[in-house]
Every structure is written in structure tokens, then in C-alpha cells.
PDB file of C-alpha atoms in Angstrom:
ATOM      1  CA  CYS A 394       6.760  12.469 -13.792  1.00  0.00           C
ATOM      2  CA  LEU A 395       6.242   9.313 -15.595  1.00  0.00           C
ATOM      3  CA  CYS A 396       8.784   9.365 -17.866  1.00  0.00           C
ATOM      4  CA  HIS A 397      10.667   8.345 -14.574  1.00  0.00           C
ATOM      5  CA  ILE A 398       8.955   6.037 -13.437  1.00  0.00           C
ATOM      6  CA  LEU A 399       8.240   4.729 -17.354  1.00  0.00           C
ATOM      7  CA  LEU A 400      12.116   4.667 -17.671  1.00  0.00           C
ATOM      8  CA  ALA A 401      13.044   3.037 -14.213  1.00  0.00           C
ATOM      9  CA  PHE A 402      11.266   0.353 -14.193  1.00  0.00           C
ATOM     10  CA  PRO A 403      10.123  -1.036 -17.970  1.00  0.00           C
ATOM     11  CA  ALA A 404      10.662  -5.192 -16.847  1.00  0.00           C
ATOM     12  CA  PRO A 405       9.873  -5.913 -13.145  1.00  0.00           C
ATOM     13  CA  LEU A 406       5.676  -4.161 -13.700  1.00  0.00           C
ATOM     14  CA  SER A 407       4.273  -6.943 -15.344  1.00  0.00           C
ATOM     15  CA  HIS A 408       5.793  -9.637 -12.731  1.00  0.00           C
ATOM     16  CA  LYS A 409       2.254 -10.438 -11.590  1.00  0.00           C
ATOM     17  CA  ILE A 410       0.558 -12.243  -8.691  1.00  0.00           C
ATOM     18  CA  LYS A 411      -3.769 -13.033  -7.870  1.00  0.00           C
ATOM     19  CA  LYS A 412      -4.931 -13.987  -4.824  1.00  0.00           C
ATOM     20  CA  LEU A 413      -7.587 -14.650  -3.514  1.00  0.00           C
ATOM     21  CA  HIS A 414      -8.304 -13.008  -0.148  1.00  0.00           C
ATOM     22  CA  ALA A 415     -10.823 -11.826   1.830  1.00  0.00           C
ATOM     23  CA  LEU A 416     -12.678  -9.308   3.431  1.00  0.00           C
ATOM     24  CA  THR A 417     -13.232  -9.686   7.165  1.00  0.00           C
ATOM     25  CA  ASN A 418     -14.646  -6.483   9.899  1.00  0.00           C
ATOM     26  CA  PRO A 419     -17.823  -4.357   8.996  1.00  0.00           C
ATOM     27  CA  SER A 420     -15.948  -0.923   8.439  1.00  0.00           C
ATOM     28  CA  LEU A 421     -12.736  -2.761   6.485  1.00  0.00           C
ATOM     29  CA  PRO A 422     -12.187  -5.722   4.573  1.00  0.00           C
ATOM     30  CA  HIS A 423      -8.566  -8.060   6.078  1.00  0.00           C
ATOM     31  CA  LYS A 424      -6.586  -9.531   3.686  1.00  0.00           C
ATOM     32  CA  ASN A 425      -4.134 -12.709   4.268  1.00  0.00           C
ATOM     33  CA  PHE A 426      -0.342 -12.237   2.329  1.00  0.00           C
ATOM     34  CA  GLU A 427       0.142 -16.278   2.406  1.00  0.00           C
ATOM     35  CA  THR A 428       1.517 -15.861   6.414  1.00  0.00           C
ATOM     36  CA  GLU A 429       1.953 -12.331   6.615  1.00  0.00           C
ATOM     37  CA  THR A 430      -1.941 -10.925   8.669  1.00  0.00           C
ATOM     38  CA  MET A 431      -2.953  -7.946   9.003  1.00  0.00           C
ATOM     39  CA  ILE A 432      -6.011  -7.485  10.596  1.00  0.00           C
ATOM     40  CA  TYR A 433      -7.796  -4.075  10.904  1.00  0.00           C
ATOM     41  CA  SER A 434     -10.882  -4.574  12.347  1.00  0.00           C
ATOM     42  CA  ARG A 435     -11.428  -2.101  15.531  1.00  0.00           C
ATOM     43  CA  MET A 436     -11.745  -5.023  18.011  1.00  0.00           C
ATOM     44  CA  LEU A 437      -9.564  -7.406  16.484  1.00  0.00           C
ATOM     45  CA  ALA A 438      -6.777  -4.456  15.056  1.00  0.00           C
ATOM     46  CA  PRO A 439      -4.829  -4.528  19.474  1.00  0.00           C
ATOM     47  CA  ILE A 440      -4.532  -8.168  19.509  1.00  0.00           C
ATOM     48  CA  PHE A 441      -4.141  -9.330  15.432  1.00  0.00           C
ATOM     49  CA  VAL A 442      -1.439  -6.425  15.706  1.00  0.00           C
ATOM     50  CA  ALA A 443       0.768  -7.703  18.729  1.00  0.00           C
ATOM     51  CA  LEU A 444       0.275 -11.571  17.529  1.00  0.00           C
ATOM     52  CA  LEU A 445       1.942 -10.085  14.346  1.00  0.00           C
ATOM     53  CA  ALA A 446       4.630  -7.707  15.742  1.00  0.00           C
ATOM     54  CA  PRO A 447       7.214 -10.389  15.715  1.00  0.00           C
ATOM     55  CA  VAL A 448       6.613 -10.804  11.731  1.00  0.00           C
ATOM     56  CA  LEU A 449       6.183  -7.956  10.045  1.00  0.00           C
ATOM     57  CA  GLY A 450       6.813  -4.764  12.611  1.00  0.00           C
ATOM     58  CA  LYS A 451       3.408  -2.741  15.257  1.00  0.00           C
ATOM     59  CA  THR A 452       1.264  -0.825  12.849  1.00  0.00           C
ATOM     60  CA  GLU A 453      -0.327   2.094  14.160  1.00  0.00           C
ATOM     61  CA  PHE A 454      -3.357   4.502  12.357  1.00  0.00           C
ATOM     62  CA  ARG A 455      -3.393   8.110  11.468  1.00  0.00           C
ATOM     63  CA  GLN A 456       0.316   9.026  12.703  1.00  0.00           C
ATOM     64  CA  ASP A 457       3.533  11.360  11.910  1.00  0.00           C
ATOM     65  CA  ILE A 458       5.921   9.462   9.835  1.00  0.00           C
ATOM     66  CA  THR A 459      10.220  10.355  10.213  1.00  0.00           C
ATOM     67  CA  PRO A 460      10.844  13.064   9.855  1.00  0.00           C
ATOM     68  CA  ASP A 461       8.900  14.305   7.732  1.00  0.00           C
ATOM     69  CA  ILE A 462       7.522  14.933   4.772  1.00  0.00           C
ATOM     70  CA  ILE A 463      10.217  16.226   2.492  1.00  0.00           C
ATOM     71  CA  PHE A 464       9.023  15.412  -1.223  1.00  0.00           C
ATOM     72  CA  GLY A 465       6.740  18.112  -3.514  1.00  0.00           C
ATOM     73  CA  THR A 466       5.495  21.521  -2.138  1.00  0.00           C
ATOM     74  CA  GLY A 467       2.308  21.830   0.341  1.00  0.00           C
ATOM     75  CA  ASN A 468       2.511  18.884   1.759  1.00  0.00           C
ATOM     76  CA  ALA A 469       2.242  17.541   5.397  1.00  0.00           C
ATOM     77  CA  ASN A 470       3.173  15.385   7.526  1.00  0.00           C
ATOM     78  CA  GLY A 471      -0.362  13.211   9.426  1.00  0.00           C
ATOM     79  CA  PHE A 472      -2.632  10.431   8.382  1.00  0.00           C
ATOM     80  CA  PHE A 473      -0.053   7.176   7.849  1.00  0.00           C
ATOM     81  CA  THR A 474      -0.322   3.901   8.165  1.00  0.00           C
ATOM     82  CA  ARG A 475       3.009   3.947   9.851  1.00  0.00           C
ATOM     83  CA  SER A 476       5.233  -0.249  10.193  1.00  0.00           C
ATOM     84  CA  ARG A 477       7.718   0.102  12.518  1.00  0.00           C
ATOM     85  CA  LYS A 478      10.336  -2.402  13.195  1.00  0.00           C
ATOM     86  CA  ASP A 479      14.280  -3.362  14.160  1.00  0.00           C
ATOM     87  CA  GLY A 480      14.713   0.676  13.480  1.00  0.00           C
ATOM     88  CA  VAL A 481      12.877   0.563   9.858  1.00  0.00           C
ATOM     89  CA  GLU A 482       9.886   2.273   9.407  1.00  0.00           C
ATOM     90  CA  ILE A 483       7.510   2.171   6.200  1.00  0.00           C
ATOM     91  CA  GLY A 484       5.039   4.873   6.180  1.00  0.00           C
ATOM     92  CA  ILE A 485       1.112   4.793   2.891  1.00  0.00           C
ATOM     93  CA  ARG A 486      -1.806   6.344   3.646  1.00  0.00           C
ATOM     94  CA  GLY A 487      -4.166   7.103   0.377  1.00  0.00           C
ATOM     95  CA  LYS A 488      -4.874  11.410  -0.853  1.00  0.00           C
ATOM     96  CA  ILE A 489      -7.306  13.409  -2.768  1.00  0.00           C
ATOM     97  CA  ASN A 490      -4.357  14.818  -5.072  1.00  0.00           C
ATOM     98  CA  ARG A 491      -3.628  18.259  -4.049  1.00  0.00           C
ATOM     99  CA  GLN A 492      -5.296  18.346  -0.617  1.00  0.00           C
ATOM    100  CA  PRO A 493      -5.216  17.758   2.295  1.00  0.00           C
ATOM    101  CA  ASP A 494      -8.353  15.286   2.718  1.00  0.00           C
ATOM    102  CA  TYR A 495      -7.020  12.578   3.568  1.00  0.00           C
ATOM    103  CA  ARG A 496     -10.070  10.833   4.328  1.00  0.00           C
ATOM    104  CA  ASP A 497      -8.226   8.325   6.975  1.00  0.00           C
ATOM    105  CA  ASN A 498     -10.792   5.641   8.484  1.00  0.00           C
ATOM    106  CA  GLY A 499      -8.820   4.908  11.351  1.00  0.00           C
ATOM    107  CA  ASP A 500      -7.622   1.496  11.090  1.00  0.00           C
ATOM    108  CA  GLY A 501      -5.517   1.158   7.730  1.00  0.00           C
ATOM    109  CA  SER A 502      -8.255   2.083   5.332  1.00  0.00           C
ATOM    110  CA  TYR A 503      -8.945   5.351   3.550  1.00  0.00           C
ATOM    111  CA  GLY A 504     -12.023   6.794   1.409  1.00  0.00           C
ATOM    112  CA  PRO A 505     -14.830   6.111  -0.076  1.00  0.00           C
ATOM    113  CA  PHE A 506     -13.418   7.877  -2.440  1.00  0.00           C
ATOM    114  CA  HIS A 507     -16.351   8.803  -4.967  1.00  0.00           C
ATOM    115  CA  ILE A 508     -16.076   8.334  -9.035  1.00  0.00           C
ATOM    116  CA  GLY A 509     -14.049  11.895 -11.136  1.00  0.00           C
ATOM    117  CA  GLU A 510     -12.213  12.663  -8.054  1.00  0.00           C
ATOM    118  CA  VAL A 511      -8.181  12.131  -7.771  1.00  0.00           C
ATOM    119  CA  TRP A 512      -6.455  10.631  -5.449  1.00  0.00           C
ATOM    120  CA  ASN A 513      -2.334   9.642  -4.743  1.00  0.00           C
ATOM    121  CA  PHE A 514      -0.769   6.686  -2.615  1.00  0.00           C
ATOM    122  CA  ASP A 515       1.900   8.832  -0.652  1.00  0.00           C
ATOM    123  CA  TRP A 516       4.110   6.384   0.352  1.00  0.00           C
ATOM    124  CA  THR A 517       7.813   6.097   2.521  1.00  0.00           C
ATOM    125  CA  VAL A 518      10.480   4.331   3.566  1.00  0.00           C
ATOM    126  CA  ASN A 519      12.817   5.570   6.477  1.00  0.00           C
ATOM    127  CA  SER A 520      15.894   2.284   6.321  1.00  0.00           C
ATOM    128  CA  ASP A 521      17.221   3.575  10.124  1.00  0.00           C
ATOM    129  CA  TYR A 522      14.529   6.212  11.512  1.00  0.00           C
ATOM    130  CA  GLU A 523      16.480   6.201  14.693  1.00  0.00           C
ATOM    131  CA  CYS A 524      19.697   7.152  13.594  1.00  0.00           C
ATOM    132  CA  SER A 525      21.021  10.026  14.146  1.00  0.00           C
ATOM    133  CA  ASN A 526      21.905  12.080  11.400  1.00  0.00           C
ATOM    134  CA  MET A 527      24.881  11.728   9.366  1.00  0.00           C
ATOM    135  CA  SER A 528      26.402   9.297  12.023  1.00  0.00           C
ATOM    136  CA  PRO A 529      28.534   6.511  10.163  1.00  0.00           C
ATOM    137  CA  ASP A 530      26.420   3.644  11.614  1.00  0.00           C
ATOM    138  CA  CYS A 531      23.591   4.243   9.907  1.00  0.00           C
ATOM    139  CA  ARG A 532      21.699   1.816   7.399  1.00  0.00           C
ATOM    140  CA  ASN A 533      20.759   3.558   4.674  1.00  0.00           C
ATOM    141  CA  ILE A 534      17.765   2.895   1.708  1.00  0.00           C
ATOM    142  CA  ASP A 535      20.467   0.357  -0.024  1.00  0.00           C
ATOM    143  CA  ALA A 536      20.798  -1.731   3.256  1.00  0.00           C
ATOM    144  CA  PHE A 537      17.263  -3.775   1.845  1.00  0.00           C
ATOM    145  CA  THR A 538      14.895  -4.289  -0.688  1.00  0.00           C
ATOM    146  CA  TYR A 539      11.892  -3.403  -2.076  1.00  0.00           C
ATOM    147  CA  GLU A 540       8.525  -4.891  -2.937  1.00  0.00           C
ATOM    148  CA  LEU A 541       5.542  -2.980  -3.560  1.00  0.00           C
ATOM    149  CA  SER A 542       2.071  -4.078  -3.821  1.00  0.00           C
ATOM    150  CA  MET A 543      -0.997  -2.237  -5.817  1.00  0.00           C
ATOM    151  CA  ASP A 544      -4.372  -4.625  -6.310  1.00  0.00           C
ATOM    152  CA  ALA A 545      -6.760  -3.598  -9.529  1.00  0.00           C
ATOM    153  CA  ASP A 546      -9.356  -5.809  -8.626  1.00  0.00           C
ATOM    154  CA  PRO A 547     -12.174  -3.965  -7.564  1.00  0.00           C
ATOM    155  CA  THR A 548     -14.237  -7.409  -6.021  1.00  0.00           C
ATOM    156  CA  ILE A 549     -12.513  -9.077  -2.682  1.00  0.00           C
ATOM    157  CA  GLU A 550     -10.276 -10.953  -5.387  1.00  0.00           C
ATOM    158  CA  THR A 551      -7.535  -9.105  -5.347  1.00  0.00           C
ATOM    159  CA  ASP A 552      -4.702  -8.906  -8.685  1.00  0.00           C
ATOM    160  CA  PHE A 553      -1.673  -7.396  -8.030  1.00  0.00           C
ATOM    161  CA  LEU A 554       1.388  -6.204  -9.716  1.00  0.00           C
ATOM    162  CA  VAL A 555       4.089  -5.863  -7.207  1.00  0.00           C
ATOM    163  CA  PHE A 556       7.688  -4.852  -7.515  1.00  0.00           C
ATOM    164  CA  ASP A 557      10.739  -3.212  -6.583  1.00  0.00           C
ATOM    165  CA  PRO A 558      10.016   1.015  -6.620  1.00  0.00           C
ATOM    166  CA  ILE A 559      13.239   1.790  -5.350  1.00  0.00           C
ATOM    167  CA  THR A 560      16.920  -0.243  -6.058  1.00  0.00           C
ATOM    168  CA  ASN A 561      15.890  -0.821  -9.949  1.00  0.00           C
ATOM    169  CA  CYS A 562      17.272   1.353 -12.412  1.00  0.00           C
ATOM    170  CA  ALA A 563      16.625   0.961 -16.407  1.00  0.00           C
ATOM    171  CA  LEU A 564      17.456   3.976 -18.376  1.00  0.00           C
ATOM    172  CA  ALA A 565      16.976   6.344 -16.492  1.00  0.00           C
ATOM    173  CA  PRO A 566      16.257   7.355 -11.846  1.00  0.00           C
ATOM    174  CA  PRO A 567      12.579   7.756 -10.652  1.00  0.00           C
ATOM    175  CA  ASP A 568      12.900  10.608  -9.134  1.00  0.00           C
ATOM    176  CA  HIS A 569      11.884   9.379  -5.914  1.00  0.00           C
ATOM    177  CA  ALA A 570      13.201  12.156  -2.370  1.00  0.00           C
ATOM    178  CA  PHE A 571      16.446  12.006  -1.081  1.00  0.00           C
ATOM    179  CA  GLY A 572      16.816  12.782   2.962  1.00  0.00           C
ATOM    180  CA  ASP A 573      17.815  11.600   6.415  1.00  0.00           C
ATOM    181  CA  ASN A 574      16.807  12.564   9.654  1.00  0.00           C
ATOM    182  CA  SER A 575      17.660  15.343   9.655  1.00  0.00           C
ATOM    183  CA  LYS A 576      14.991  17.344   6.480  1.00  0.00           C
ATOM    184  CA  SER A 577      11.552  19.132   7.124  1.00  0.00           C
ATOM    185  CA  GLY A 578       8.625  20.728   6.047  1.00  0.00           C
ATOM    186  CA  ASN A 579       9.644  19.092   2.217  1.00  0.00           C
ATOM    187  CA  ASP A 580      12.911  19.425   2.094  1.00  0.00           C
ATOM    188  CA  GLY A 581      13.787  16.842   0.386  1.00  0.00           C
ATOM    189  CA  PHE A 582      15.457  16.961  -3.101  1.00  0.00           C
ATOM    190  CA  THR A 583      15.412  14.401  -6.258  1.00  0.00           C
ATOM    191  CA  VAL A 584      18.714  13.269  -8.140  1.00  0.00           C
ATOM    192  CA  TYR A 585      17.635  15.543 -10.682  1.00  0.00           C
ATOM    193  CA  GLU A 586      17.804  17.869  -7.728  1.00  0.00           C
ATOM    194  CA  LYS A 587      21.134  16.994  -7.490  1.00  0.00           C
ATOM    195  CA  TYR A 588      22.854  16.001 -10.476  1.00  0.00           C
ATOM    196  CA  GLY A 589      20.461  17.486 -12.811  1.00  0.00           C
ATOM    197  CA  ALA A 590      18.846  16.591 -16.095  1.00  0.00           C
ATOM    198  CA  GLY A 591      21.026  13.961 -17.103  1.00  0.00           C
ATOM    199  CA  ALA A 592      21.282  11.899 -13.678  1.00  0.00           C
ATOM    200  CA  THR A 593      22.542   8.529 -14.174  1.00  0.00           C
ATOM    201  CA  CYS A 594      21.381   5.500 -12.086  1.00  0.00           C
ATOM    202  CA  GLY A 595      24.713   5.690 -11.264  1.00  0.00           C
ATOM    203  CA  ASP A 596      24.195   9.041  -8.999  1.00  0.00           C
ATOM    204  CA  TYR A 597      20.946   7.234  -7.807  1.00  0.00           C
ATOM    205  CA  SER A 598      22.909   5.291  -5.837  1.00  0.00           C
ATOM    206  CA  GLU A 599      24.916   7.223  -4.484  1.00  0.00           C
ATOM    207  CA  LEU A 600      21.493   8.154  -3.336  1.00  0.00           C
ATOM    208  CA  LEU A 601      20.652   5.408  -2.365  1.00  0.00           C
ATOM    209  CA  GLU A 602      23.671   4.774  -0.050  1.00  0.00           C
ATOM    210  CA  ASP A 603      23.835   8.702   0.941  1.00  0.00           C
ATOM    211  CA  TYR A 604      20.096   8.997   2.428  1.00  0.00           C
ATOM    212  CA  ASN A 605      18.524   6.574   4.532  1.00  0.00           C
ATOM    213  CA  VAL A 606      15.340   8.243   3.550  1.00  0.00           C
ATOM    214  CA  LEU A 607      12.872   8.189   0.894  1.00  0.00           C
ATOM    215  CA  GLN A 608       9.268   9.196  -0.832  1.00  0.00           C
ATOM    216  CA  GLN A 609       6.676   9.081  -3.187  1.00  0.00           C
ATOM    217  CA  SER A 610       3.499   9.789  -3.985  1.00  0.00           C
ATOM    218  CA  TRP A 611       2.027   7.992  -6.770  1.00  0.00           C
ATOM    219  CA  ARG A 612      -1.393   6.771  -8.166  1.00  0.00           C
ATOM    220  CA  PHE A 613      -3.049   4.145  -9.858  1.00  0.00           C
ATOM    221  CA  GLN A 614      -3.502   6.011 -13.657  1.00  0.00           C
ATOM    222  CA  PHE A 615       0.380   6.446 -13.801  1.00  0.00           C
ATOM    223  CA  PHE A 616       0.689   2.681 -14.367  1.00  0.00           C
ATOM    224  CA  THR A 617      -3.030   2.084 -16.568  1.00  0.00           C
ATOM    225  CA  ALA A 618      -1.289   6.011 -18.668  1.00  0.00           C
ATOM    226  CA  LEU A 619       2.754   3.733 -19.652  1.00  0.00           C
ATOM    227  CA  PHE A 620       2.380   0.013 -18.717  1.00  0.00           C
ATOM    228  CA  GLY A 621      -1.541  -1.023 -20.861  1.00  0.00           C
ATOM    229  CA  ALA A 622      -1.910  -5.196 -19.485  1.00  0.00           C
ATOM    230  CA  SER A 623       0.460  -3.869 -16.406  1.00  0.00           C
ATOM    231  CA  MET A 624      -2.806  -2.754 -14.627  1.00  0.00           C
ATOM    232  CA  ASP A 625      -5.704  -3.760 -16.917  1.00  0.00           C
ATOM    233  CA  GLY A 626      -8.044  -5.500 -13.668  1.00  0.00           C
ATOM    234  CA  TRP A 627      -7.506  -0.922 -13.099  1.00  0.00           C
ATOM    235  CA  ASN A 628     -10.558   0.969 -14.072  1.00  0.00           C
ATOM    236  CA  GLU A 629     -10.800   4.895 -12.280  1.00  0.00           C
ATOM    237  CA  ASN A 630     -14.542   5.143 -13.100  1.00  0.00           C
ATOM    238  CA  GLN A 631     -14.639   2.182 -11.004  1.00  0.00           C
ATOM    239  CA  LYS A 632     -16.134   1.467  -7.679  1.00  0.00           C
ATOM    240  CA  GLY A 633     -14.310  -0.865  -5.034  1.00  0.00           C
ATOM    241  CA  ILE A 634     -11.882  -2.357  -2.795  1.00  0.00           C
ATOM    242  CA  TYR A 635      -8.355  -2.112  -3.886  1.00  0.00           C
ATOM    243  CA  ASP A 636      -5.102  -3.265  -0.821  1.00  0.00           C
ATOM    244  CA  ILE A 637      -1.480  -1.250  -1.346  1.00  0.00           C
ATOM    245  CA  SER A 638       1.309  -2.390   1.061  1.00  0.00           C
ATOM    246  CA  ILE A 639       4.944  -1.720   0.424  1.00  0.00           C
ATOM    247  CA  ALA A 640       7.665  -3.870   3.110  1.00  0.00           C
ATOM    248  CA  ALA A 641      11.434  -3.264   3.408  1.00  0.00           C
ATOM    249  CA  LYS A 642      12.939  -6.810   2.696  1.00  0.00           C
ATOM    250  CA  SER A 643      16.936  -8.550   3.814  1.00  0.00           C
ATOM    251  CA  GLY A 644      16.516 -11.260   0.623  1.00  0.00           C
ATOM    252  CA  ARG A 645      13.240 -13.106   1.319  1.00  0.00           C
ATOM    253  CA  ARG A 646      12.413 -12.154   4.156  1.00  0.00           C
ATOM    254  CA  VAL A 647       9.544  -9.078   5.097  1.00  0.00           C
ATOM    255  CA  ILE A 648      11.402  -6.949   7.734  1.00  0.00           C
ATOM    256  CA  VAL A 649       8.219  -4.389   7.525  1.00  0.00           C
ATOM    257  CA  LYS A 650       5.922  -3.992   5.527  1.00  0.00           C
ATOM    258  CA  ALA A 651       2.819  -1.443   6.041  1.00  0.00           C
ATOM    259  CA  GLU A 652      -0.630  -2.463   4.248  1.00  0.00           C
ATOM    260  CA  ILE A 653      -3.811   0.487   3.644  1.00  0.00           C
ATOM    261  CA  ARG A 654      -6.870  -0.376   1.576  1.00  0.00           C
ATOM    262  CA  VAL A 655      -8.590   2.087  -0.324  1.00  0.00           C
ATOM    263  CA  ILE A 656     -11.967   2.058  -1.493  1.00  0.00           C
ATOM    264  CA  VAL A 657     -13.844   4.121  -4.137  1.00  0.00           C
ATOM    265  CA  GLY A 658     -17.451   4.002  -3.948  1.00  0.00           C
ATOM    266  CA  ASP A 659     -20.141   6.143  -1.732  1.00  0.00           C
ATOM    267  CA  THR A 660     -20.355   4.163   1.045  1.00  0.00           C
ATOM    268  CA  LEU A 661     -18.659   1.137   2.891  1.00  0.00           C
ATOM    269  CA  PRO A 662     -19.593  -2.564   2.748  1.00  0.00           C
ATOM    270  CA  ASN A 663     -20.322  -4.951   5.167  1.00  0.00           C
ATOM    271  CA  PHE A 664     -19.013  -7.479   6.377  1.00  0.00           C
ATOM    272  CA  PRO A 665     -19.947 -10.780   8.264  1.00  0.00           C
ATOM    273  CA  GLU A 666     -18.001 -10.260  11.971  1.00  0.00           C
ATOM    274  CA  ASP A 667     -19.377 -13.948  14.145  1.00  0.00           C
ATOM    275  CA  LYS A 668     -20.139 -17.388  11.734  1.00  0.00           C
ATOM    276  CA  ASP A 669     -24.144 -17.031  12.399  1.00  0.00           C
ATOM    277  CA  ASP A 670     -23.230 -14.459   9.948  1.00  0.00           C
ATOM    278  CA  CYS A 671     -23.503 -16.935   7.240  1.00  0.00           C
ATOM    279  CA  LYS A 672     -25.851 -19.586   7.834  1.00  0.00           C
ATOM    280  CA  GLY A 673     -29.469 -19.817   7.491  1.00  0.00           C
ATOM    281  CA  GLY A 674     -28.605 -18.016   4.124  1.00  0.00           C
ATOM    282  CA  GLY A 675     -26.894 -15.682   5.325  1.00  0.00           C
ATOM    283  CA  TRP A 676     -23.647 -15.353   3.452  1.00  0.00           C
ATOM    284  CA  GLU A 677     -25.905 -14.455   0.200  1.00  0.00           C
ATOM    285  CA  GLY A 678     -26.552 -10.568   1.648  1.00  0.00           C
ATOM    286  CA  TYR A 679     -22.617  -9.982   1.453  1.00  0.00           C
ATOM    287  CA  GLU A 680     -22.477  -7.815  -1.870  1.00  0.00           C
ATOM    288  CA  VAL A 681     -19.737  -5.578  -3.019  1.00  0.00           C
ATOM    289  CA  ASP A 682     -20.715  -2.589  -5.738  1.00  0.00           C
ATOM    290  CA  ILE A 683     -18.429  -2.536  -8.457  1.00  0.00           C
ATOM    291  CA  GLY A 684     -20.430  -0.981 -10.473  1.00  0.00           C
ATOM    292  CA  ILE A 685     -18.913   1.968 -13.608  1.00  0.00           C
ATOM    293  CA  GLY A 686     -19.222   5.485 -13.085  1.00  0.00           C
ATOM    294  CA  ASP A 687     -22.960   6.140 -11.423  1.00  0.00           C
ATOM    295  CA  GLY A 688     -24.183   2.160 -12.702  1.00  0.00           C
ATOM    296  CA  VAL A 689     -24.409   0.031  -9.291  1.00  0.00           C
ATOM    297  CA  ASP A 690     -23.431  -3.380 -10.224  1.00  0.00           C
ATOM    298  CA  MET A 691     -23.313  -5.276  -6.760  1.00  0.00           C
ATOM    299  CA  GLN A 692     -21.344  -8.745  -6.360  1.00  0.00           C
ATOM    300  CA  GLN A 693     -21.193 -10.988  -4.625  1.00  0.00           C
ATOM    301  CA  MET A 694     -18.738 -11.686  -1.380  1.00  0.00           C
ATOM    302  CA  PHE A 695     -18.972 -15.790  -0.817  1.00  0.00           C
ATOM    303  CA  LYS A 696     -19.987 -18.319  -3.471  1.00  0.00           C
ATOM    304  CA  ASP A 697     -21.368 -19.965  -0.269  1.00  0.00           C
ATOM    305  CA  GLU A 698     -22.301 -20.769   3.789  1.00  0.00           C
ATOM    306  CA  ALA A 699     -18.774 -22.601   3.689  1.00  0.00           C
ATOM    307  CA  GLN A 700     -16.758 -20.292   2.085  1.00  0.00           C
ATOM    308  CA  CYS A 701     -18.315 -17.383   4.338  1.00  0.00           C
ATOM    309  CA  ILE A 702     -17.634 -19.239   7.842  1.00  0.00           C
ATOM    310  CA  ARG A 703     -13.810 -20.301   6.257  1.00  0.00           C
ATOM    311  CA  PHE A 704     -13.815 -16.599   5.615  1.00  0.00           C
ATOM    312  CA  VAL A 705     -15.090 -15.393   9.465  1.00  0.00           C
ATOM    313  CA  LYS A 706     -12.962 -18.096  11.291  1.00  0.00           C
ATOM    314  CA  THR A 707      -9.371 -17.693   9.226  1.00  0.00           C
ATOM    315  CA  GLY A 708      -9.846 -13.995   7.347  1.00  0.00           C
ATOM    316  CA  LYS A 709      -9.423 -16.083   4.444  1.00  0.00           C
ATOM    317  CA  VAL A 710     -12.142 -17.294   1.609  1.00  0.00           C
ATOM    318  CA  THR A 711      -9.577 -19.843   0.090  1.00  0.00           C
ATOM    319  CA  LYS A 712      -6.234 -21.516   0.335  1.00  0.00           C
ATOM    320  CA  ASP A 713      -2.870 -19.556   0.164  1.00  0.00           C
ATOM    321  CA  THR A 714      -1.940 -20.243  -3.380  1.00  0.00           C
ATOM    322  CA  LYS A 715       1.803 -19.189  -3.680  1.00  0.00           C
ATOM    323  CA  ASP A 716       3.041 -16.255  -5.275  1.00  0.00           C
ATOM    324  CA  SER A 717       4.540 -16.804  -8.684  1.00  0.00           C
TER     325      SER A 717
END
């Protein structure tokens, strides 16, 4: 419900991060989040995922999440980009609203979704997917804080709306689905289904303390409709490339993080794979379409050859900037 989002997250939604990131791989762009790097190249993914596993957990594609999809009705498991570490599991996927149409490219990207199609991103948290159900040793949702990042910029530049979608409760609780490792088949419940329409933030906090599974399905329109400037860079009728991630954190340290890329448009863009692709004016040939509706607006990816080569070598087009 939109009202539950509005009441739960009025303040954190003003916090935005803007950084310039790189895109790589013929099928999928690459992003660096400071020292937290994830490359979804079909050729390089096994290498980089192995290198990053000690930092952000093991990321796998086209996966089921634990225990099952428990939110809503008629929703099926599968096609998640899933990261796991130290018993914590994060999953995220793109899909067409109310349809089992995921357009999962098998590398952490989803799409292309066409202009006029309404797409959602489903996200899930299991704070202890290995725990036996109802064990007193299970770590429940309140063991961590969380960070959701939603990119509003259609180009290689990113404009993130960043907030904790779980532990904040301002005026009324969000309508996340709760459960434990025994749940299955859309068998979760919201705080309102458990405590009634008058459920309070105190009731919601009890669920965070008592359960280890939390799931939700959102779309960007919720945030443009309610918060205006919070997602002012995003236009539902604009083609582009949008990154979404969710992380579990202990203090400032990221425990595990899953990230996807949603591609809106008609085709997947191309990216340089070797520095020779950038030389002799080759850098000028890489573009991304950010046209509105049926229009075409091809934007150049790189400013010059050096930036293109830097992108190939490091996976980014500029030096990292710190989060504000």
C-alpha cells in the first residue's frame, strides 16, 4: 500500500547519493560501489564473484530464495539474483507487474522491459536461512540494519535514492511480508494482517524481533508519486539502465549485498571489453539510448579515449567519490 510507504519512510528518502560508475560487458554494465565491486560479465563473473565472496558474499543468478515466496498471492519462487554470507541471504529480481515474466538474462540483469510495461523489483531478506525453524539461536531481522539503493539516472551516471526500508518506522509500519524458514506458498503475513488496521510501530518491532524472513515487491512509481524530488531523475517513459541493490549491514559494515540491473528499452547496449576497443576513436562508438517513449536519444558513454580505457581497466570511468 502506498500509504504505508509514505508513513514509514518520510525522512530517509531525502538522502541521495550521486556517483559516476562504469558499464561493462556486451550484455551488462558493471558498477563499483567504492570498494564493493560486482562484475556480472559472463566471462569474468566467476573470477570476480570468487574474489568478492569474502567481502559481500557469494552471488548467484537465477536462484530460488529461502524458504519460498511468502508475499502476496500467486507469486512463484525463482529467477533471483541471490547473495549469501554468514547465514544471511539477500535476493532481488525484476519482473513484469502481476505476471511471471522476469526477463532474467542470467547475469544479474533483467530486461529489456519496454516502454509502457510496468515492472517491479521483488526483494527478500532472510537473516538466518540456515537456522532450524523457531530455534532460540536464530538471528532475526532486527539483528541487522539494511540499505536499499534505487538508481534514477538512465545513463552510466547514477543517482541513488538510499534508505533503510526495514528498520525505519515513523508514523505507521510498512506492509512487508513476514515469516520464518517453515513458510511456503505465499504464506507470509503483514503486521496489519496480524494486528489489524490499527497496527503500531511497536507491533512492527515485535515482528522484526521474532521472525527471520521479510519480503516485499515495489516499483519506482511508488516513490515518484509520493515523494516528488526523491526520484526526480527517473521517468517511467524513459529508456535507460537502472541499478537496484539491497544490503544487510552491521554498523557501517556491509555483511552481504545483492545488486541487479534493470534495462528499459528495446535492446541491450554494447560496452567495450578491451582497451583496443577504445583506441582510434573507438570510444566514440559506445552509446546508450535514453529516449522518451518511442523517441531515440543516443548519449555517448565516454568523454574521451582515456576514460574509456580507464573503464576497461578498472570498471569505472572516474575515481570513486565518497557517499554523502
